[in-house]
CSV table of C-alpha atoms in Angstrom, one decimal:
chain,number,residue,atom,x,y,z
A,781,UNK,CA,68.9,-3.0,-70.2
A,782,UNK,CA,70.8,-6.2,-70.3
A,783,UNK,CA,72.7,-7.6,-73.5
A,784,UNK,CA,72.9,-11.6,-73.5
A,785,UNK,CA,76.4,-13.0,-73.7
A,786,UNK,CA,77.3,-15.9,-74.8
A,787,UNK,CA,78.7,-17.4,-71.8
A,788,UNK,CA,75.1,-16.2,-69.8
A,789,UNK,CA,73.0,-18.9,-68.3
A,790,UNK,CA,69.3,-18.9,-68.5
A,791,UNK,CA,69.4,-19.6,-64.6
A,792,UNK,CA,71.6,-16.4,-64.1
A,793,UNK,CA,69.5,-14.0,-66.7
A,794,UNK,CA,66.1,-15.2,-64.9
A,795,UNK,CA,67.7,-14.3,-61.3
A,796,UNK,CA,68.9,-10.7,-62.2
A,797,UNK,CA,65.3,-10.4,-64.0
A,798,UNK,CA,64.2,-11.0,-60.9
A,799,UNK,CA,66.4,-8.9,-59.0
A,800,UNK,CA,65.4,-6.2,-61.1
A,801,UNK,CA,61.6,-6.5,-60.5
A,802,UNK,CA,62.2,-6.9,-56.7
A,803,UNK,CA,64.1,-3.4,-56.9
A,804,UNK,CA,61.2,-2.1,-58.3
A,805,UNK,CA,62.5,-1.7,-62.1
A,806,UNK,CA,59.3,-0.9,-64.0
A,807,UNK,CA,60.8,-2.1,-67.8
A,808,UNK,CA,64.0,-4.4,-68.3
A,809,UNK,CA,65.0,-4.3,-71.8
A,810,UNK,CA,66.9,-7.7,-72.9
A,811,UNK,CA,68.9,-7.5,-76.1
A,812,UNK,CA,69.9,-11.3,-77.9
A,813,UNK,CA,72.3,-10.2,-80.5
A,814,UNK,CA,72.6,-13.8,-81.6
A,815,UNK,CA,68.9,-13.8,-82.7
A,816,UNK,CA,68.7,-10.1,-83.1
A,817,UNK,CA,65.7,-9.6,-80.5
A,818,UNK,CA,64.8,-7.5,-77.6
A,819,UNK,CA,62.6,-9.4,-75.0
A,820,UNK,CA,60.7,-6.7,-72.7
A,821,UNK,CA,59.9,-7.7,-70.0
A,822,UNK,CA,56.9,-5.7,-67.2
A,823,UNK,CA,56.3,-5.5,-63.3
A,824,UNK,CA,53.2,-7.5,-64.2
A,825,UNK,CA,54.8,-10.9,-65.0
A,826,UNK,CA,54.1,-10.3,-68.9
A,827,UNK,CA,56.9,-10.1,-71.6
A,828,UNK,CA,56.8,-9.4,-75.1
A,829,UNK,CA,59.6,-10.3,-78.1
A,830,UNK,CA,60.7,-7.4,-80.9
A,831,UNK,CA,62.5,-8.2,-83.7
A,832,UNK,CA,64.5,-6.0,-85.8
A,833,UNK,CA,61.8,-5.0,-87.9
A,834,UNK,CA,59.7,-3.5,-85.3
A,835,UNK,CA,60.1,-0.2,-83.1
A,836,UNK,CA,61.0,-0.1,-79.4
A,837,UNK,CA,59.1,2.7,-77.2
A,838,UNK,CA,60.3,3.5,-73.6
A,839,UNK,CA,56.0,2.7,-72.5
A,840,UNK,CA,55.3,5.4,-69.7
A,841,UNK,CA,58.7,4.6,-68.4
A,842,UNK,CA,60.4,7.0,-70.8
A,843,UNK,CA,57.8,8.6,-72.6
A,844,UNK,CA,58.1,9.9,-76.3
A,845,UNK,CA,61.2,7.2,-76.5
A,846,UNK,CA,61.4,5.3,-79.9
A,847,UNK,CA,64.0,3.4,-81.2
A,848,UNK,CA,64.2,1.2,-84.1
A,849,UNK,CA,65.0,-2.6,-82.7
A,850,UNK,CA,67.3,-3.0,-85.7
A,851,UNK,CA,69.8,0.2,-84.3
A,852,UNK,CA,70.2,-2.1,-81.6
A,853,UNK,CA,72.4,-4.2,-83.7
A,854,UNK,CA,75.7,-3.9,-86.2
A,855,UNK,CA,74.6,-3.5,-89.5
A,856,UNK,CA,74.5,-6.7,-91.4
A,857,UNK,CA,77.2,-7.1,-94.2
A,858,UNK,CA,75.4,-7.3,-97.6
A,859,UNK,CA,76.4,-10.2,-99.2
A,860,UNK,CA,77.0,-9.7,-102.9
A,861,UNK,CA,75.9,-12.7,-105.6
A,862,UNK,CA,79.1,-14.6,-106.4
A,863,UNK,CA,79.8,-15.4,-109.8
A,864,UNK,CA,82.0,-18.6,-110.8
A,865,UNK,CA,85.0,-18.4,-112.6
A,866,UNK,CA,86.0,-21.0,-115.2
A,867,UNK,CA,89.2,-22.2,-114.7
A,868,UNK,CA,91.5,-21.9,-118.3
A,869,UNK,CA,92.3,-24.9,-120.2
């Protein structure tokens, strides 16, 4: 699993990716809290993109693993309706 940082480069991410694969890692899990995804990526070349609305499953790597994409991620404030104030005269 690797969570994106802000200060990561796409150069850097692709490398360890690759470093990864080359060590034989069968799934590589990365997490973009600034968009809220998780990119999966296989031995195979393929990838796929979750958002936080869909379900993550550990494939035959971890089998019977599911996770909720969006328990990834802090909970997102509700924001409340505002309502505006006259000022008195």
């Amino acid at each position: 699993m690797e969570v994106i940082s802000p200060n990561d480069l796409a150069k850097d991410l692709d490398e360890k990716l690759e470093d990864y694969l080359r060590a034989g890692v069968k799934l590589i899990w990365v997490i973009n809290p600034e968009t809220r995804t998780l990119q999966i990526y296989y031995p195979d070349g393929t990838s796929r993109r979750l958002h936080e609305t869909d379900e993550v499953s550990g494939d035959s790597v971890i089998p019977g693993f599911r996770c909720p994409v969006a328990a990834l991620f802090p909970a997102v404030p509700e924001v409340l309706p505002t309502t505006a104030v006259s000022p008195s005269a």
